[in-house]
PDB file of C-alpha atoms and ligand atoms in Angstrom:
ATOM      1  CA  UNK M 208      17.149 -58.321 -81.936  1.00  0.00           C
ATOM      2  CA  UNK M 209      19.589 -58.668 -79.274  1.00  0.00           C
ATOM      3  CA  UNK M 210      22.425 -59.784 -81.654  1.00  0.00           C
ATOM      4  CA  UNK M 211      22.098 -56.492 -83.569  1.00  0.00           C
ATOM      5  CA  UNK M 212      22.325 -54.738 -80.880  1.00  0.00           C
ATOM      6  CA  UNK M 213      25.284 -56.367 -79.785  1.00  0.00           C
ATOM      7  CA  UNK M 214      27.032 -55.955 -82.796  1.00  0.00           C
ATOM      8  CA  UNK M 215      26.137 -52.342 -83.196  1.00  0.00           C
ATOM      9  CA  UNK M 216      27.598 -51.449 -80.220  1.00  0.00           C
ATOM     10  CA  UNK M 217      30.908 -53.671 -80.219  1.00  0.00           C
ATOM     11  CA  UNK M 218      33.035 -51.807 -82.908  1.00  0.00           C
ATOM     12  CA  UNK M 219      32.706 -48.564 -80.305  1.00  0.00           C
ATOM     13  CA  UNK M 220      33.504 -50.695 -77.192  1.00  0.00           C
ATOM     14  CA  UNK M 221      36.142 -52.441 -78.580  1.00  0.00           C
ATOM     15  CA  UNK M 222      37.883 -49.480 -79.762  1.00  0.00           C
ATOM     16  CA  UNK M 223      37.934 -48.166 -76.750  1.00  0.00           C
ATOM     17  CA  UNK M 224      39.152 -51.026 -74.658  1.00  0.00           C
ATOM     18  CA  UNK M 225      42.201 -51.644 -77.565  1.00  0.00           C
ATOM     19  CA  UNK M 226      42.651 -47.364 -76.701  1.00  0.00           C
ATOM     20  CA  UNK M 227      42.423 -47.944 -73.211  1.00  0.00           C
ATOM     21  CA  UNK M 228      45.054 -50.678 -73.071  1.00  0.00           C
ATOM     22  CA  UNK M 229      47.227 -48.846 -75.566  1.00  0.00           C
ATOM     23  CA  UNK M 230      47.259 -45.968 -73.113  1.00  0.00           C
ATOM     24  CA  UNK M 231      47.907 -48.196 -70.319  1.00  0.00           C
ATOM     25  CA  UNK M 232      50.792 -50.329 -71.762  1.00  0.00           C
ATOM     26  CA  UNK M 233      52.644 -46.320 -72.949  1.00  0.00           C
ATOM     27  CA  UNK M 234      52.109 -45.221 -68.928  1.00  0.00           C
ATOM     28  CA  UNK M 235      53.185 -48.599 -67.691  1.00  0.00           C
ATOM     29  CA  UNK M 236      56.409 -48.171 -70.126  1.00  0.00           C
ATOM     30  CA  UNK M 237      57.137 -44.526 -68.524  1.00  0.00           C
ATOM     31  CA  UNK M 238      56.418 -46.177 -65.059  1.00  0.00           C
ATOM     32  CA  UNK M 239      59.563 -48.372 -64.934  1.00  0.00           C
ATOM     33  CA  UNK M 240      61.986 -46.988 -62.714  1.00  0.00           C
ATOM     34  CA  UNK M 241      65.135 -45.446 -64.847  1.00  0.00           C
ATOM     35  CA  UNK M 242      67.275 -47.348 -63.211  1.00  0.00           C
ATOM     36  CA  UNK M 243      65.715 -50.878 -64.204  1.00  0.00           C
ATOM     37  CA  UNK M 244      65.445 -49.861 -67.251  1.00  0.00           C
ATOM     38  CA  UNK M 245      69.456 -49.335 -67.400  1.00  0.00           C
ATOM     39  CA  UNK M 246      70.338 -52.604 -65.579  1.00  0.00           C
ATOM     40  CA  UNK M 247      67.676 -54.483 -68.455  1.00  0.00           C
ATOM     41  CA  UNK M 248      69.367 -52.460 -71.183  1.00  0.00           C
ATOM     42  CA  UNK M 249      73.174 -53.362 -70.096  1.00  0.00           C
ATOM     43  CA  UNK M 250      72.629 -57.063 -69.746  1.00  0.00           C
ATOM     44  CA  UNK M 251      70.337 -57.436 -72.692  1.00  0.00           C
ATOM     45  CA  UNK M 252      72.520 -58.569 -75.797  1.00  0.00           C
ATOM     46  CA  UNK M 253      72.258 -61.133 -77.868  1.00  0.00           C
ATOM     47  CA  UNK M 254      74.622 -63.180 -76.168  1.00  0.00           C
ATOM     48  CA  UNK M 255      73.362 -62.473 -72.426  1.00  0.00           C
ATOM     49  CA  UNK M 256      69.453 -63.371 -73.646  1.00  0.00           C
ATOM     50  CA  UNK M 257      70.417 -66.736 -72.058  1.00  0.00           C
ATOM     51  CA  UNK M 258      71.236 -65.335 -68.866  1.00  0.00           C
ATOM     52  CA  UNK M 259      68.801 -62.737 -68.600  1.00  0.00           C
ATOM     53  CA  UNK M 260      65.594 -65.478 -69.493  1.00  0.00           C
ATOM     54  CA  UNK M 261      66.868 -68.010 -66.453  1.00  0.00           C
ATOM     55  CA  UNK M 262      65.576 -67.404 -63.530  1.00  0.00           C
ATOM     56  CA  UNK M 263      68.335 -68.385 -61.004  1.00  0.00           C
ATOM     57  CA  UNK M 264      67.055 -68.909 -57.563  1.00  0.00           C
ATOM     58  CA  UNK M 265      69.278 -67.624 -54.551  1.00  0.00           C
ATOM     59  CA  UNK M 266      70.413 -70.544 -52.365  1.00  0.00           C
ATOM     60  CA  UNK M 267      72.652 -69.815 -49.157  1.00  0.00           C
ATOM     61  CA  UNK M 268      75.628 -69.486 -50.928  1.00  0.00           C
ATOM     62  CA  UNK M 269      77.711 -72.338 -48.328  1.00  0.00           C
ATOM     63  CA  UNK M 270      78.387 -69.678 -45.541  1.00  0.00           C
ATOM     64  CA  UNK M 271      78.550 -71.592 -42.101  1.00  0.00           C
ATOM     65  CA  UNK M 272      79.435 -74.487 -43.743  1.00  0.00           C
ATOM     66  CA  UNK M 273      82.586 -75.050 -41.282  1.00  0.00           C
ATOM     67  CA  UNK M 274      84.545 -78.363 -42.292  1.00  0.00           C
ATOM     68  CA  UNK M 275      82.759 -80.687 -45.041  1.00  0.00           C
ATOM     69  CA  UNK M 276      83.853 -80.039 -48.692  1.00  0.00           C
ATOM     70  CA  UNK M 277      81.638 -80.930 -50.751  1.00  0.00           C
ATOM     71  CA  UNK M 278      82.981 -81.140 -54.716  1.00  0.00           C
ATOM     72  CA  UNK M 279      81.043 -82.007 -58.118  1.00  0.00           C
ATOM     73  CA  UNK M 280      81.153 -84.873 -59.645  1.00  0.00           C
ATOM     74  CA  UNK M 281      83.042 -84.325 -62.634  1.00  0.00           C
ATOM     75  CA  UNK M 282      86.885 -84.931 -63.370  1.00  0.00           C
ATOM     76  CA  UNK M 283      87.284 -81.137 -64.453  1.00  0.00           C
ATOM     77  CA  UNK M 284      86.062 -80.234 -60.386  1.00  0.00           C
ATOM     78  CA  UNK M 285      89.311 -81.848 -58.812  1.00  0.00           C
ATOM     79  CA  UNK M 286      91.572 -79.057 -59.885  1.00  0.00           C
ATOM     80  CA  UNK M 287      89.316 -76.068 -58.623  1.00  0.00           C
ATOM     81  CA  UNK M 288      88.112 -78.196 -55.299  1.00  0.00           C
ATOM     82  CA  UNK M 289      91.551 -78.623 -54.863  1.00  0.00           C
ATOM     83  CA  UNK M 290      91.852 -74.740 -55.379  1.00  0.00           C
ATOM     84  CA  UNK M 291      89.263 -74.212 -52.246  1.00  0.00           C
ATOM     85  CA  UNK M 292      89.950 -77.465 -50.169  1.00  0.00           C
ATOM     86  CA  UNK M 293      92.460 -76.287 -47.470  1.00  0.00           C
ATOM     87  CA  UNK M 294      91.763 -72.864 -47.962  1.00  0.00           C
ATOM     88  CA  UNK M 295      89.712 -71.301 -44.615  1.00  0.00           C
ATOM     89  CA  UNK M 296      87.995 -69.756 -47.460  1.00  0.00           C
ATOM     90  CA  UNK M 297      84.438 -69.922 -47.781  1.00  0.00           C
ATOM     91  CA  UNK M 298      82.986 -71.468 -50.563  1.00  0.00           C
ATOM     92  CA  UNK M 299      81.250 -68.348 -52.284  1.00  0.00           C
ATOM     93  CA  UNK M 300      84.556 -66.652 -51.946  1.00  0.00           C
ATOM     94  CA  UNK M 301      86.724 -69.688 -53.468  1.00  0.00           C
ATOM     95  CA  UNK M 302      84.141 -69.195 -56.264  1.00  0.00           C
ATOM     96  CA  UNK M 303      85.046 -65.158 -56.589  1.00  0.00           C
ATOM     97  CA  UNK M 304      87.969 -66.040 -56.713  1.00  0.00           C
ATOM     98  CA  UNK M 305      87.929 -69.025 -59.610  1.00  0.00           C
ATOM     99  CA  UNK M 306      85.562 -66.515 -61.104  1.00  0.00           C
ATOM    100  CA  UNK M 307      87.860 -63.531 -61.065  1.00  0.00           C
ATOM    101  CA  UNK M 308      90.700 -65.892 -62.619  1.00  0.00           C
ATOM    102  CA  UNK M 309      87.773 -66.927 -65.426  1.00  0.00           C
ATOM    103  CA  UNK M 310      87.707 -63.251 -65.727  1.00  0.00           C
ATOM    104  CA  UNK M 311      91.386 -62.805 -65.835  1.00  0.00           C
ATOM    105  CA  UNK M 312      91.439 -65.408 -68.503  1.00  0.00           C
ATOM    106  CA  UNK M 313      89.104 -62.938 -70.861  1.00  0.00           C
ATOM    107  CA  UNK M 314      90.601 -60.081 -70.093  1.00  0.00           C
ATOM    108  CA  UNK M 315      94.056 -61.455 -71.773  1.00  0.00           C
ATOM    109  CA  UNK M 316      91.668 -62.593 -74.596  1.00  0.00           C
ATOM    110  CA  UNK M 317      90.160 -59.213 -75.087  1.00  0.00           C
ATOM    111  CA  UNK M 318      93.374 -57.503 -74.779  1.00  0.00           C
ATOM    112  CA  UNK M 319      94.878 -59.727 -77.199  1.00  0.00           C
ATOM    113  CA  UNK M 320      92.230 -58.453 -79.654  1.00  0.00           C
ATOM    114  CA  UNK M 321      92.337 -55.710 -81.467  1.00  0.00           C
ATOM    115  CA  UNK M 322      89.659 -53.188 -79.661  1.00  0.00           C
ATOM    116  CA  UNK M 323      88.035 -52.523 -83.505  1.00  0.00           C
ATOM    117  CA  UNK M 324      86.984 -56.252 -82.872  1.00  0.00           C
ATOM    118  CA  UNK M 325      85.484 -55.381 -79.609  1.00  0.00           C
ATOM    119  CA  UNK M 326      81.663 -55.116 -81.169  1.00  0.00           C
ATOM    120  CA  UNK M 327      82.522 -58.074 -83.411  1.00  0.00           C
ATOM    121  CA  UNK M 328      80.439 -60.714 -82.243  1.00  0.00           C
ATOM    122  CA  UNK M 329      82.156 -63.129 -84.311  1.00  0.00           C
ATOM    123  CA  UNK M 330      85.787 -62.086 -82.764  1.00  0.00           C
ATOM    124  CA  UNK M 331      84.170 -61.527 -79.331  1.00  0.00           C
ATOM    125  CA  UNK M 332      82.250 -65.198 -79.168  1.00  0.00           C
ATOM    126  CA  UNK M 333      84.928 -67.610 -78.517  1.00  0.00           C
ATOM    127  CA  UNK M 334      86.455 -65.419 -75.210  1.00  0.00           C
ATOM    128  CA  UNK M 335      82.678 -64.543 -74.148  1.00  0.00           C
ATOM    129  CA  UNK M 336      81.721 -68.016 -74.378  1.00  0.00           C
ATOM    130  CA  UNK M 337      84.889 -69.135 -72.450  1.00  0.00           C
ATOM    131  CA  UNK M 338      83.897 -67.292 -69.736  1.00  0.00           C
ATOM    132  CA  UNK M 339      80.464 -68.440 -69.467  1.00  0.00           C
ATOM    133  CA  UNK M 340      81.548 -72.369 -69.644  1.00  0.00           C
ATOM    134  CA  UNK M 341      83.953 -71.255 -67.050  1.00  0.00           C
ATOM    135  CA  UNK M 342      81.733 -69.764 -64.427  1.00  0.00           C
ATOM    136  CA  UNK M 343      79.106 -71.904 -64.949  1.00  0.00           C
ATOM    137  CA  UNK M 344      81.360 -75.214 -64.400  1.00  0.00           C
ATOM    138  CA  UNK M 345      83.096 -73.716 -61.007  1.00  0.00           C
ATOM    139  CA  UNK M 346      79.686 -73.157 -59.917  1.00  0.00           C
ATOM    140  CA  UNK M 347      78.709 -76.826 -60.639  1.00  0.00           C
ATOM    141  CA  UNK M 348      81.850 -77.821 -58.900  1.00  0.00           C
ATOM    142  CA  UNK M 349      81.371 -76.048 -56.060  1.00  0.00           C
ATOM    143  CA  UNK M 350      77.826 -76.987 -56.382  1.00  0.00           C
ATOM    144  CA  UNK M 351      76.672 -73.182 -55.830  1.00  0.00           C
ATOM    145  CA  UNK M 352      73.427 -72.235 -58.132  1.00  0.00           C
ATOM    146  CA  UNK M 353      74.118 -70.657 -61.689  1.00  0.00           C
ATOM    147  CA  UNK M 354      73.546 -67.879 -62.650  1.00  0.00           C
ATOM    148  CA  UNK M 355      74.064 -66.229 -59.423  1.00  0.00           C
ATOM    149  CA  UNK M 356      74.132 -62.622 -58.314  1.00  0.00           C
ATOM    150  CA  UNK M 357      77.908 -62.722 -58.510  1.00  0.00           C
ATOM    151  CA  UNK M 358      78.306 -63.784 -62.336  1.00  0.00           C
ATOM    152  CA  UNK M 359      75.456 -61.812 -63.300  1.00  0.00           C
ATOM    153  CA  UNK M 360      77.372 -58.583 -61.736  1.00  0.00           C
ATOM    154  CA  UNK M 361      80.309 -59.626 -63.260  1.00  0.00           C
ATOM    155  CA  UNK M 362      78.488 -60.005 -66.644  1.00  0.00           C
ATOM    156  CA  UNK M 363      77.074 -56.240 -66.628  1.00  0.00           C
ATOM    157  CA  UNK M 364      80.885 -55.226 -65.664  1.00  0.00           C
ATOM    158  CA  UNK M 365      82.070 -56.906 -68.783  1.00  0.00           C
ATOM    159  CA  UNK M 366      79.361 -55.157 -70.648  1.00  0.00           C
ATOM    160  CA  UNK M 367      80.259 -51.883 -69.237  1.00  0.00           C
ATOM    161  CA  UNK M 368      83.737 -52.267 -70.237  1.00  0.00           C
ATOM    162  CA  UNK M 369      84.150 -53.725 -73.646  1.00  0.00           C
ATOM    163  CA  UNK M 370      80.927 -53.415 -75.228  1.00  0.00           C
ATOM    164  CA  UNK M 371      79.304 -50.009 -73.758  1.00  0.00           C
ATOM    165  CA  UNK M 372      80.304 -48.312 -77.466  1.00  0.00           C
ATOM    166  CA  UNK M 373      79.276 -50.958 -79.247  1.00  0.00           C
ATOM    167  CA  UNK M 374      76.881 -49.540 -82.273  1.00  0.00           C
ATOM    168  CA  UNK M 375      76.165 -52.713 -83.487  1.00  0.00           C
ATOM    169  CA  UNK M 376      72.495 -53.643 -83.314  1.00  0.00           C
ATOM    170  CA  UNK M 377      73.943 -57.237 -82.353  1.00  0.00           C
ATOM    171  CA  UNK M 378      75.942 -56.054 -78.976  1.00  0.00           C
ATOM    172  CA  UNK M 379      73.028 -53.246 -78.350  1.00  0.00           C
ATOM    173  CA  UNK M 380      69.504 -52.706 -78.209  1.00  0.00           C
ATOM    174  CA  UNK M 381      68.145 -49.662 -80.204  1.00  0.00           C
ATOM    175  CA  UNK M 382      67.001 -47.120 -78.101  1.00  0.00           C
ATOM    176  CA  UNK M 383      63.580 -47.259 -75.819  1.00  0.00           C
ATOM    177  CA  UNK M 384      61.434 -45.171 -78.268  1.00  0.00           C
ATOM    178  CA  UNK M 385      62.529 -47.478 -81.179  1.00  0.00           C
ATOM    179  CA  UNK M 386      61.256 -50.766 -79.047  1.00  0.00           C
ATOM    180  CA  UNK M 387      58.267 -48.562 -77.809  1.00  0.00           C
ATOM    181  CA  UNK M 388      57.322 -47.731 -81.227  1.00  0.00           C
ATOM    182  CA  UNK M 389      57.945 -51.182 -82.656  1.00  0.00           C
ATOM    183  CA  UNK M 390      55.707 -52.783 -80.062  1.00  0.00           C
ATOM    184  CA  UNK M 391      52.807 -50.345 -80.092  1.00  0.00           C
ATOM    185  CA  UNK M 392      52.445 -50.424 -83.641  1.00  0.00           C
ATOM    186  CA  UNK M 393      51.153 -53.689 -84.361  1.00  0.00           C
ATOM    187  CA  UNK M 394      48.962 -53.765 -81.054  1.00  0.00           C
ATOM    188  CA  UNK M 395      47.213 -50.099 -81.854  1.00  0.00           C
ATOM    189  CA  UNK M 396      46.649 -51.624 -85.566  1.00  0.00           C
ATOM    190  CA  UNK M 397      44.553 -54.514 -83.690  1.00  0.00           C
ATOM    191  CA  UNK M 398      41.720 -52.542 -83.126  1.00  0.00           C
ATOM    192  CA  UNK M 399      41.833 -51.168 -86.663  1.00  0.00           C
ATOM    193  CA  UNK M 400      41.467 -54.697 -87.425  1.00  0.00           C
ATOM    194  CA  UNK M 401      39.028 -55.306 -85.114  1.00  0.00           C
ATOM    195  CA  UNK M 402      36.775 -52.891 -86.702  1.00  0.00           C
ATOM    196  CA  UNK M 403      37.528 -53.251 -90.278  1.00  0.00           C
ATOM    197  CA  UNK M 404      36.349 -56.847 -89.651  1.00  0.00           C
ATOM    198  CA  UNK M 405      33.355 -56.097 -87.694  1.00  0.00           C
ATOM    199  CA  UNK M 406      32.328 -53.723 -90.019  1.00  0.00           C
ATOM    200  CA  UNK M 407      32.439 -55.800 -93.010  1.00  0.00           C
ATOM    201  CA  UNK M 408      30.409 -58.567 -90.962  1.00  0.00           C
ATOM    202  CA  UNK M 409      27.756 -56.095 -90.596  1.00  0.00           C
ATOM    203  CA  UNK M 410      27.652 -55.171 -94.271  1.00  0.00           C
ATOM    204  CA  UNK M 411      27.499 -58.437 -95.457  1.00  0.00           C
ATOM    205  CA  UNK M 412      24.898 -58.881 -92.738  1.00  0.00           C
ATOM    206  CA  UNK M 413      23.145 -56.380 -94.140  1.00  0.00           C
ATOM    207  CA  UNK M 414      23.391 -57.416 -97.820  1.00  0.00           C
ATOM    208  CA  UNK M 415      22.148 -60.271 -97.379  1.00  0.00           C
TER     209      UNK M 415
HETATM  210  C1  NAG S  54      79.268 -89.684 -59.562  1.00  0.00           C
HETATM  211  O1  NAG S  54      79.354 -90.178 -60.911  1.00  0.00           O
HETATM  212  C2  NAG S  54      79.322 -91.602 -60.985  1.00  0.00           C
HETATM  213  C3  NAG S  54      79.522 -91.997 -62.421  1.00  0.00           C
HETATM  214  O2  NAG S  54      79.315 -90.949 -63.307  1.00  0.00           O
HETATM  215  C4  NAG S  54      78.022 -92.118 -60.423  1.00  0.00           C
HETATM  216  O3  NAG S  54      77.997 -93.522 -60.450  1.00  0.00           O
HETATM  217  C5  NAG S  54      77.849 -91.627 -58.988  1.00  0.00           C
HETATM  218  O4  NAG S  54      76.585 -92.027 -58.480  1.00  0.00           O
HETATM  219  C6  NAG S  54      77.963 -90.116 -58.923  1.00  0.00           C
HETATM  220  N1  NAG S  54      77.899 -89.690 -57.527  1.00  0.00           N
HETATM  221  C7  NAG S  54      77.167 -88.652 -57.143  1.00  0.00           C
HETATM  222  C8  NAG S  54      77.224 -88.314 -55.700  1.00  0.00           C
HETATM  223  O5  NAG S  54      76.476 -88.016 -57.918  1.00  0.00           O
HETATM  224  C1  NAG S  55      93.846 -81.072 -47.562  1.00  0.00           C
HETATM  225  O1  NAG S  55      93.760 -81.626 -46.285  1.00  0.00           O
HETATM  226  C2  NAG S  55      93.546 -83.022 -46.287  1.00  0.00           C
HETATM  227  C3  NAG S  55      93.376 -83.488 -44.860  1.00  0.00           C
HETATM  228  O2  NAG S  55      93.239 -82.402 -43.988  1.00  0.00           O
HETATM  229  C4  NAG S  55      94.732 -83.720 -46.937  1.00  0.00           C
HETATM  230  O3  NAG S  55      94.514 -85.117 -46.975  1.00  0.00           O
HETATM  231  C5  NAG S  55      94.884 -83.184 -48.361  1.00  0.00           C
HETATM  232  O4  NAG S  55      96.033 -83.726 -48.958  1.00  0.00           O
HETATM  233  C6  NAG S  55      95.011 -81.677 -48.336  1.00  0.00           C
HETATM  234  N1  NAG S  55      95.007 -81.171 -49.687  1.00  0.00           N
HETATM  235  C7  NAG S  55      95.819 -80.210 -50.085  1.00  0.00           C
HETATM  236  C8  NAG S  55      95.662 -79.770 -51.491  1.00  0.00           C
HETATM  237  O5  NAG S  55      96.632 -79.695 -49.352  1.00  0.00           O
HETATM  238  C1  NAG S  56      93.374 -52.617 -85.606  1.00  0.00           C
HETATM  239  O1  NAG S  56      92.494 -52.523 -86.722  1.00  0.00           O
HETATM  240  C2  NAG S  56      92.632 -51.327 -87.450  1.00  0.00           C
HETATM  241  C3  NAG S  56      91.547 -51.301 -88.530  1.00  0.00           C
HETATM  242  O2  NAG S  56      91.229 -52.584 -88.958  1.00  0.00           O
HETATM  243  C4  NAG S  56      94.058 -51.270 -88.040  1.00  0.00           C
HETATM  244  O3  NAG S  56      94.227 -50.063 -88.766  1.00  0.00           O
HETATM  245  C5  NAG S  56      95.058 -51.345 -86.906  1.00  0.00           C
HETATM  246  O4  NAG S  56      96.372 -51.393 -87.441  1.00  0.00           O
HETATM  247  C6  NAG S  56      94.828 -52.591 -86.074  1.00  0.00           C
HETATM  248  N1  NAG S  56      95.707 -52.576 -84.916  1.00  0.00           N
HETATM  249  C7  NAG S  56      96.338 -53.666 -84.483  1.00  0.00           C
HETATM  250  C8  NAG S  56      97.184 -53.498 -83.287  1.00  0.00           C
HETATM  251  O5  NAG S  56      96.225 -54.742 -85.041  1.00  0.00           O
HETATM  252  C1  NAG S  57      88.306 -70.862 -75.484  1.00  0.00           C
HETATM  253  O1  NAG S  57      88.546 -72.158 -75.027  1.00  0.00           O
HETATM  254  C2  NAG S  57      89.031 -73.041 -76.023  1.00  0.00           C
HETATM  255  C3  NAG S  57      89.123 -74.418 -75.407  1.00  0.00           C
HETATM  256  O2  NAG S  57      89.681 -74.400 -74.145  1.00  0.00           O
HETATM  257  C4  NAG S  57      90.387 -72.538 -76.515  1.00  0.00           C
HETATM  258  O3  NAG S  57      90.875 -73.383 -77.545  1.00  0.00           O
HETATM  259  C5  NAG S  57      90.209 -71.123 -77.086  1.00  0.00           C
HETATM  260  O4  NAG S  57      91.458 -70.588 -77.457  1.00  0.00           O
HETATM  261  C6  NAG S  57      89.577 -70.230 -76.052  1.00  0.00           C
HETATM  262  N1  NAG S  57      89.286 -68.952 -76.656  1.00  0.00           N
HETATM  263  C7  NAG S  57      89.750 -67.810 -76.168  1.00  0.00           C
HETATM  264  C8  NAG S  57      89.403 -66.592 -76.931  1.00  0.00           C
HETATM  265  O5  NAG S  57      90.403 -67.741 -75.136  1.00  0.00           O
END
């Protein structure tokens, strides 16, 4: 008795909770602030997916550190700790510094290139990737977390400048209601499922 019951009444409920949630996840989608929504859409490329996914964690960035050094480990770190040694530079600004000549470095690259190839991914990769490796080692040298709030800033100002026009699907995300649309469709077909399923259950409940 009580299993009919229950199964009478679950194709309603269900719908309405797979409704309700659809409703919520459109009004949670409307909710994010603009401006989020901007930053997540310049940094969100194909190539930047790696950056975007880590979650960096913000250490104090070596102020007050007065007279110790300290350098990585690595044979590539004695040319940039020798960059920052003597200097009465602190480290995170050594770092801006190495990083601004990493970003020197693809600017020639990209201005070498024909600015057709901008959007190329395949023309773009080798420069893009340069720069990555770059910052990423200088940070290991200068033992400073990576990514940090400085390379990711510099990222979205790369993004802004050389691939802001890019059309290509593989430099861009398609617009908001494109991703809205392609994620609500399959979840507001689960409930269709749902009940399809739960209907034929009952029939061949019935039946037999
Ligand atoms: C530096 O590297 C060497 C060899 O790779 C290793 O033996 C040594 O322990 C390392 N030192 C530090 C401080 O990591
Ligand atoms: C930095 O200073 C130390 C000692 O103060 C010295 O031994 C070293 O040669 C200096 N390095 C450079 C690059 O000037
Ligand atoms: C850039 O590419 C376009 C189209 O491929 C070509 O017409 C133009 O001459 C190229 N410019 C340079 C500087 O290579
Ligand atoms: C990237 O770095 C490699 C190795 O240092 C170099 O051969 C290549 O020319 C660089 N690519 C660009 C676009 O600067």
């Amino acid at each position: 008795m009580a299993h009919i019951s229950i199964s009478t009444s679950k194709p309603a409920g269900t719908l309405l909770f797979w409704v309700c949630l659809c409703l919520m996840v459109s009004t949670l989608q409307t909710l994010v602030p603009n401006e989020q929504k901007q930053t997540v859409r310049q940094t969100a490329s194909t190539m930047a997916t790696e950056l975007q996914t880590t979650a960096y964690t913000r250490v104090d960035p070596g102020y007050g550190d007065g007279g110790t050094f300290n350098c990585g480990n690595k044979s590539i770190c004695e040319g940039y700790c020798f960059v920052c040694e003597n200097t009465s530079l602190k480290m995170q600004e050594c770092y801006e510094i190495l990083v601004d000549w990493c970003k020197y470095n693809f600017d020639i690259a990209m201005g070498s290139m024909n600015t057709t190839d901008w959007c190329t991914l395949e023309k773009v990769k080798s420069a893009y990737n340069n720069f990555t490796v770059c910052t990423e080692t200088v940070a290991d040298c200068l033992l400073l977390p990576w990514p940090n709030q400085f390379v990711e800033h510099e990222f979205v100002n790369i993004h802004t400048t050389y691939f802001q026009e890019c059309p290509t699907e593989a430099l861009r995300d398609p617009p908001p209601s494109i991703v809205l649309a392609l994620v609500m469709t399959p979840i507001c077909l689960i409930p269709v499922m749902v009940v399809l399923v739960v209907l034929k259950t009952k029939n061949g409940d019935r039946r037999s």
